Each structure stands twice: as C-alpha cells, then as structure tokens.
C-alpha cells in the first residue's frame, strides 16, 4: 500500500499541494481527477521522487521512503508521463532498448511488450514517422519495461481519438489480466475513466476534496438519481404525480420525461407512476456519473 | 564512478544519435578539409604553397581549432537537457531508478565520444598526409596538438552542460552559447590586450600569465606553444615570456579542472532545478 501522509508542496509563494493524505491500496485502480493546476501531476511527482515535498511523507507498506529506499521503489513503478514525443531518429525498438537499459530491465521482454501494445509491426520504424496514438502506445510500452507492480499514468489518453482511447484501455485491461497491477491514473475526461476505476480521488487547488468509490461519493453528496420515462406524448398528469412525490427538475424532450429523484424516494415514486402505466412505454433509472459527482463536490 | 548499465545505455543513445544524423561524419569531413587546406595553403600569403614545417602547420591549425572546437562543443551539449524536457523524456529518466550523476555522465560520455571521433578523424586523417610529407621527426608535436584539441573540445562540452541545465528556452540556450564562445575565443584575449594597452604594459608577468590560464582557450594555445617551441610567434598573444610553472603537466591539470568543475556544477544545478 502507498500512503501519502500530509503532503504539502510550496513553489515559492505558491502552495501546490496542501496536506494531502491518501492511501492507495494494492491492486486497485485509482482515478485522480481535478481541473488543470489542481496538483495532480505534482502529487504524482512526489510519489516518483521527482518533487520533494515541503511537508509530509510518502510511505510504502508503512515504511517511509527515504533517499536510499527511493531507488528500489522506483524499480517497481512504471511511469507514463502526459506528453512524450520521444526521439524521432530512433526506432520504436531502439527507444525501448534505451529505456530498458536505463531502468535495468531485460532486453528480452521488448518483443513481447511491443506485441502487447500493438507496435510489433512498427518496431523497426523510426518514431519520427509514428502517429500520436503510436507514440502514446510506445509511452505505455516504456512504462511496462521493468515489469512494474505499480503503474502511474498521467493523462494517458490525452490527445487520442475515441478509437485510440478505447484501444489504450483494452491494452491496460489486458495487461492487468496477466498481472494484478496497482494503477493510478489521472484524466480530465471523466466519462472515460468512470467505468474503469475502483476509486476516485478529487483534487482542487492542491487539496484533496474527496476520495472513495463513485457510489460512496454520490451517496455522501446525496446526489439524486435521474429517471427517464418514455412517453407517447407530453403528459401533464404524470408530471404532476412526479412533482407531488418529490421529484425535481422535471422536463420533457424528444419523447422522454426526465426528473431527478432522491434514492430513498425511488420505490415510492416508481409505485406512484406504475399506477399510470398506460401513459408510458418504458422507464429507466440512472445513477449519478463521475461528472455529476465532480461538479457536486466543486 | 562506476560505469553503470544505465550510463552505458544513455551514452550509447547519444553517440548513435550523432552517428545516425551524420553529425560526426560532417564535422570530421569539415575538419579534414580545413586541415588539409590550411596545411597546404597556409604559407600562400608569403608566396609559398605546399606542406611547410610541422610547427607552422600546428600554429595555423591552432587558430582554426580555437574558433571551431569551442562553438562545436558548446552547441553539441548546450540544448541536451532542454531537448529532453521538450520531448517529455526527462520525466521518464527522473522517474527511473538512476541517479542524476548517471544521467549527466551518460550523456556527457556519449557526446564526448562523438566529438572525439569527429575531431580525431578530422585532424588525424590529414595527419597521415603530414606524416608522409614532413616525416616522423616532428610528428609527436602533431599528436600532442590532436590530444590538446580533444581536451579543448571536452572542456567546452563540459561548459555546455551548465548552459543546458541553466536555460530551458532554446533561444536563451543559443544566445548564451554564442556569448560564451565569443567571450572565451575572442573577448577574453581582447580584454587582456586592452589591459596591456591601458597599463602600457606595466602588468606583472606572473599576473598576466595567471590571467591567461583562466581561459581554457589560452591554456590550449599555451600547450601547443610549448610543443612547437621556437615558432611561438605564430600564436600571437601567448607569445610572452611564460613563468617556469607553466609546464604541460600543470596546464593539463588546469584543463582537467575545466572539465570536472563545470560538470560538477551542472550536476548540482540540475538537482536544484529539476529535483525540487
């Protein structure tokens, strides 16, 4: 387990991190979200030993990371920075050979990793001719070189199109199927990560404002569920029933009647509208998504 | 320091980069052409062409090298850290289980080898021509000249690493590189001449000599002057009476300091700048 204990970081007069305490459990995927400048990358870098905290400490399995222990800890981490263009005149394979040498990894794993990230056929081509998506895959490949236990992914799909994004997460899922890695990933595309993370940590202005599973967070925030009722025509009576049972934000668009309801009112409201089942053809309920949780907190 | 696998990987990358981009080949060819032209036509102003004495050739080549090698070495290493930062690869290095010393030493070593290969080929291949035409007798002076030229290159490569760590923006890297080159290759000696003019030559010889050896370009000139002896007149400013302590061993020691100190400074500055 990795633990940030009261981490603060000042850059001159600017406080980039303020008393951040966070535990990352072994084998989980933690999403770190927050607007630009919220301190996500700074927090990553304190864990990687690139930035020294002004206060607090980083613990791994309850042991504080000291200068001496950092080198060993780094051997267990695969880090994928946000934007890496690599060296145009090296091939994909040569790039991985360089970083394998730097990280003390074995060269024999390179063909397997290239295959894993789908760059097998392009491994002999110069990186200068790679697309953005291919460079991101190469970036991911270098993070996997030392057979890490922990993956730190800083905006891993930044700049990728939807196909590239999907491919990336498929590769990550495939890698995690073979080895139960701890993954910490940051993203500002909330919809993209919400189904892929176990817990989320939300940051704002250098502070950790919330941590937990999506369900824990929306329950804590008392966020409403969204109800969608497919109707043939706009029905004032149905709207009145919803309103009288405590539903909020009632609206109609494109054959759907929508409303926000509290979780504890769910059964009561469903029971009431089922009395009018001739008025609609379908009902669906949606729990709050990460975006709603994020904006509920901010 | 032990030559680690990480240093080897980084050095190999830097070297292969310069070999692949044909930097080494172009510089070596350029040097070779200049060396042959200067060796053959160096006496043309006095109506003589052809290979003259080795001493005269070294004196002419010393002037060439004092301008070319510093700027080459400064541009070679000046943007090395800024490049890594721009490419985003610096964070990968910093997050890897290597020390800053391994990173800087690896890069320095790779570039130093590239510079050595190009200088050695550029000056060495024409050296064979000189050997054939001028004989073995004074060839040792030429070998010493090559050695001193290699050392001069490594000194300025070391200085370039300080620039590389100090400046992030490429424009500043270029501006400071040009300034340092102008300072060491031209302005410093102009300043010394100015000092002599202003004081009407009343500067103590020991102080003047000490000021000379603060500039690695002058150290290089003196080293070559010591190897060619009586033709010191070709070397201009350093053609003054040198104190007895200015032996080659002392000057090589000073050169070694000029390599070690900037490199150590770049290591310390790097830690202060990038590991905050």
Short mmCIF file of N, CA and C in Angstrom, two decimals, chain B residues 176-254:
data_model
loop_
_atom_site.label_atom_id
_atom_site.label_comp_id
_atom_site.label_asym_id
_atom_site.label_seq_id
_atom_site.Cartn_x
_atom_site.Cartn_y
_atom_site.Cartn_z
N UNK B 176 23.21 32.29 -25.07
CA UNK B 176 24.29 32.14 -24.09
C UNK B 176 25.46 31.34 -24.67
N UNK B 177 25.15 30.40 -25.56
CA UNK B 177 26.20 29.63 -26.23
C UNK B 177 27.09 30.57 -27.05
N UNK B 178 26.44 31.44 -27.83
CA UNK B 178 27.19 32.38 -28.67
C UNK B 178 28.00 33.33 -27.79
N UNK B 179 27.37 33.79 -26.70
CA UNK B 179 28.07 34.71 -25.81
C UNK B 179 29.32 34.04 -25.22
N UNK B 180 29.17 32.82 -24.72
CA UNK B 180 30.32 32.13 -24.11
C UNK B 180 31.44 31.92 -25.13
N UNK B 181 31.03 31.55 -26.33
CA UNK B 181 32.03 31.32 -27.38
C UNK B 181 32.79 32.62 -27.67
N UNK B 182 32.01 33.69 -27.86
CA UNK B 182 32.65 35.00 -28.12
C UNK B 182 33.58 35.38 -26.97
N UNK B 183 33.11 35.13 -25.76
CA UNK B 183 33.89 35.52 -24.58
C UNK B 183 35.22 34.78 -24.54
N UNK B 184 35.16 33.46 -24.64
CA UNK B 184 36.39 32.67 -24.49
C UNK B 184 37.29 32.74 -25.73
N UNK B 185 36.68 32.75 -26.93
CA UNK B 185 37.51 32.71 -28.14
C UNK B 185 38.03 34.07 -28.56
N UNK B 186 37.31 35.13 -28.22
CA UNK B 186 37.71 36.45 -28.72
C UNK B 186 37.81 37.51 -27.61
N UNK B 187 36.71 37.73 -26.89
CA UNK B 187 36.65 38.88 -25.97
C UNK B 187 37.66 38.82 -24.83
N UNK B 188 37.89 37.62 -24.31
CA UNK B 188 38.81 37.50 -23.18
C UNK B 188 40.21 38.00 -23.55
N UNK B 189 40.68 37.56 -24.70
CA UNK B 189 42.02 37.99 -25.14
C UNK B 189 42.04 39.47 -25.49
N UNK B 190 40.92 39.95 -26.06
CA UNK B 190 40.84 41.39 -26.34
C UNK B 190 40.94 42.19 -25.05
N UNK B 191 40.29 41.66 -24.03
CA UNK B 191 40.34 42.29 -22.71
C UNK B 191 41.77 42.35 -22.18
N UNK B 192 42.49 41.23 -22.36
CA UNK B 192 43.87 41.19 -21.89
C UNK B 192 44.75 42.18 -22.67
N UNK B 193 44.51 42.25 -23.98
CA UNK B 193 45.26 43.21 -24.79
C UNK B 193 44.94 44.63 -24.32
N UNK B 194 43.64 44.86 -24.07
CA UNK B 194 43.20 46.16 -23.57
C UNK B 194 43.90 46.50 -22.26
N UNK B 195 44.03 45.50 -21.40
CA UNK B 195 44.70 45.70 -20.11
C UNK B 195 46.16 46.13 -20.32
N UNK B 196 46.80 45.45 -21.28
CA UNK B 196 48.20 45.80 -21.58
C UNK B 196 48.31 47.22 -22.11
N UNK B 197 47.33 47.56 -22.99
CA UNK B 197 47.37 48.91 -23.59
C UNK B 197 47.15 49.97 -22.51
N UNK B 198 46.11 49.75 -21.70
CA UNK B 198 45.75 50.73 -20.67
C UNK B 198 46.90 50.92 -19.68
N UNK B 199 47.54 49.81 -19.30
CA UNK B 199 48.61 49.90 -18.28
C UNK B 199 49.97 50.14 -18.93
N UNK B 200 49.95 50.31 -20.23
CA UNK B 200 51.18 50.50 -21.01
C UNK B 200 52.18 49.37 -20.73
N UNK B 201 51.64 48.19 -20.64
CA UNK B 201 52.49 47.01 -20.48
C UNK B 201 53.06 46.82 -19.09
N UNK B 202 52.51 47.58 -18.12
CA UNK B 202 53.08 47.50 -16.77
C UNK B 202 52.53 46.36 -15.92
N UNK B 203 51.72 45.50 -16.53
CA UNK B 203 51.15 44.38 -15.76
C UNK B 203 52.24 43.37 -15.45
N UNK B 204 52.27 42.95 -14.20
CA UNK B 204 53.24 41.95 -13.78
C UNK B 204 53.09 40.69 -14.63
N UNK B 205 54.19 40.15 -15.07
CA UNK B 205 54.16 38.98 -15.98
C UNK B 205 53.47 37.78 -15.36
N UNK B 206 53.69 37.59 -14.04
CA UNK B 206 53.06 36.44 -13.35
C UNK B 206 51.54 36.60 -13.33
N UNK B 207 51.11 37.83 -13.05
CA UNK B 207 49.66 38.08 -13.02
C UNK B 207 49.06 37.88 -14.42
N UNK B 208 49.78 38.40 -15.41
CA UNK B 208 49.29 38.27 -16.78
C UNK B 208 49.20 36.79 -17.19
N UNK B 209 50.22 36.03 -16.81
CA UNK B 209 50.21 34.59 -17.15
C UNK B 209 49.08 33.88 -16.42
N UNK B 210 48.87 34.27 -15.16
CA UNK B 210 47.79 33.64 -14.38
C UNK B 210 46.44 33.95 -15.02
N UNK B 211 46.29 35.20 -15.52
CA UNK B 211 45.03 35.57 -16.19
C UNK B 211 44.85 34.75 -17.47
N UNK B 212 45.97 34.48 -18.14
CA UNK B 212 45.89 33.68 -19.37
C UNK B 212 45.32 32.29 -19.11
N UNK B 213 45.82 31.68 -18.02
CA UNK B 213 45.41 30.28 -17.81
C UNK B 213 44.00 30.16 -17.21
N UNK B 214 43.35 31.29 -16.96
CA UNK B 214 41.95 31.21 -16.53
C UNK B 214 41.04 30.91 -17.73
N UNK B 215 41.56 31.14 -18.91
CA UNK B 215 40.77 30.89 -20.12
C UNK B 215 41.25 29.58 -20.76
N UNK B 216 40.36 28.59 -20.87
CA UNK B 216 40.79 27.30 -21.43
C UNK B 216 41.32 27.40 -22.87
N UNK B 217 40.84 28.40 -23.60
CA UNK B 217 41.33 28.57 -24.98
C UNK B 217 42.81 28.99 -24.94
N UNK B 218 43.15 29.85 -24.00
CA UNK B 218 44.55 30.26 -23.88
C UNK B 218 45.42 29.11 -23.34
N UNK B 219 44.83 28.32 -22.46
CA UNK B 219 45.57 27.15 -21.95
C UNK B 219 45.92 26.24 -23.14
N UNK B 220 44.94 26.08 -24.02
CA UNK B 220 45.15 25.27 -25.22
C UNK B 220 46.25 25.87 -26.11
N UNK B 221 46.18 27.18 -26.27
CA UNK B 221 47.20 27.84 -27.10
C UNK B 221 48.59 27.64 -26.48
N UNK B 222 48.67 27.82 -25.16
CA UNK B 222 49.98 27.69 -24.50
C UNK B 222 50.51 26.26 -24.63
N UNK B 223 49.60 25.29 -24.47
CA UNK B 223 50.03 23.89 -24.59
C UNK B 223 50.63 23.63 -25.98
N UNK B 224 49.97 24.16 -27.00
CA UNK B 224 50.50 23.98 -28.36
C UNK B 224 51.81 24.75 -28.54
N UNK B 225 51.86 25.92 -27.92
CA UNK B 225 53.07 26.74 -27.98
C UNK B 225 54.25 25.98 -27.35
N UNK B 226 53.95 25.33 -26.22
CA UNK B 226 55.03 24.57 -25.55
C UNK B 226 55.53 23.43 -26.43
N UNK B 227 54.60 22.86 -27.23
CA UNK B 227 55.02 21.72 -28.05
C UNK B 227 55.78 22.14 -29.31
N UNK B 228 55.53 23.41 -29.78
CA UNK B 228 56.24 23.80 -31.00
C UNK B 228 57.40 24.77 -30.73
N UNK B 229 57.55 25.16 -29.47
CA UNK B 229 58.72 25.92 -29.04
C UNK B 229 58.98 27.19 -29.82
N UNK B 230 60.00 27.15 -30.67
CA UNK B 230 60.54 28.40 -31.22
C UNK B 230 59.60 29.17 -32.16
N UNK B 231 58.56 28.49 -32.67
CA UNK B 231 57.67 29.21 -33.58
C UNK B 231 56.49 29.86 -32.85
N UNK B 232 56.73 30.21 -31.58
CA UNK B 232 55.66 30.79 -30.78
C UNK B 232 55.09 32.08 -31.37
N UNK B 233 55.84 32.73 -32.20
CA UNK B 233 55.39 33.98 -32.81
C UNK B 233 54.07 33.80 -33.58
N UNK B 234 53.87 32.58 -34.05
CA UNK B 234 52.64 32.31 -34.79
C UNK B 234 51.40 32.37 -33.90
N UNK B 235 51.60 32.24 -32.61
CA UNK B 235 50.46 32.09 -31.72
C UNK B 235 50.02 33.39 -31.04
N UNK B 236 50.55 34.50 -31.46
CA UNK B 236 50.05 35.80 -31.03
C UNK B 236 50.18 36.07 -29.55
N UNK B 237 49.03 36.24 -28.90
CA UNK B 237 49.02 36.75 -27.53
C UNK B 237 49.84 35.93 -26.54
N UNK B 238 49.90 34.64 -26.74
CA UNK B 238 50.62 33.84 -25.76
C UNK B 238 52.13 33.88 -25.98
N UNK B 239 52.54 34.66 -26.96
CA UNK B 239 53.97 34.77 -27.20
C UNK B 239 54.63 35.75 -26.23
N UNK B 240 54.41 35.51 -24.98
CA UNK B 240 55.05 36.31 -23.94
C UNK B 240 55.95 35.37 -23.14
N UNK B 241 56.79 35.96 -22.36
CA UNK B 241 57.65 35.11 -21.52
C UNK B 241 56.78 34.42 -20.48
N UNK B 242 56.77 33.11 -20.50
CA UNK B 242 55.91 32.39 -19.58
C UNK B 242 56.69 32.00 -18.33
N UNK B 243 56.06 32.09 -17.17
CA UNK B 243 56.76 31.68 -15.96
C UNK B 243 57.07 30.18 -15.98
N UNK B 244 58.04 29.79 -15.17
CA UNK B 244 58.51 28.42 -15.19
C UNK B 244 57.47 27.38 -14.82
N UNK B 245 56.46 27.79 -14.01
CA UNK B 245 55.48 26.78 -13.58
C UNK B 245 54.54 26.36 -14.71
N UNK B 246 54.57 27.09 -15.82
CA UNK B 246 53.66 26.75 -16.91
C UNK B 246 54.21 25.60 -17.73
N UNK B 247 54.14 24.44 -17.11
CA UNK B 247 54.56 23.23 -17.81
C UNK B 247 53.30 22.53 -18.33
N UNK B 248 53.51 21.64 -19.28
CA UNK B 248 52.37 20.94 -19.87
C UNK B 248 51.56 20.21 -18.80
N UNK B 249 52.25 19.59 -17.84
CA UNK B 249 51.53 18.82 -16.82
C UNK B 249 50.60 19.73 -16.01
N UNK B 250 51.08 20.91 -15.66
CA UNK B 250 50.24 21.86 -14.90
C UNK B 250 49.04 22.28 -15.75
N UNK B 251 49.32 22.58 -17.02
CA UNK B 251 48.25 23.05 -17.90
C UNK B 251 47.22 21.95 -18.17
N UNK B 252 47.68 20.71 -18.26
CA UNK B 252 46.72 19.60 -18.41
C UNK B 252 45.90 19.45 -17.13
N UNK B 253 46.55 19.69 -16.02
CA UNK B 253 45.83 19.66 -14.73
C UNK B 253 44.73 20.72 -14.71
N UNK B 254 45.08 21.92 -15.18
CA UNK B 254 44.08 23.01 -15.25
C UNK B 254 42.95 22.61 -16.20
#
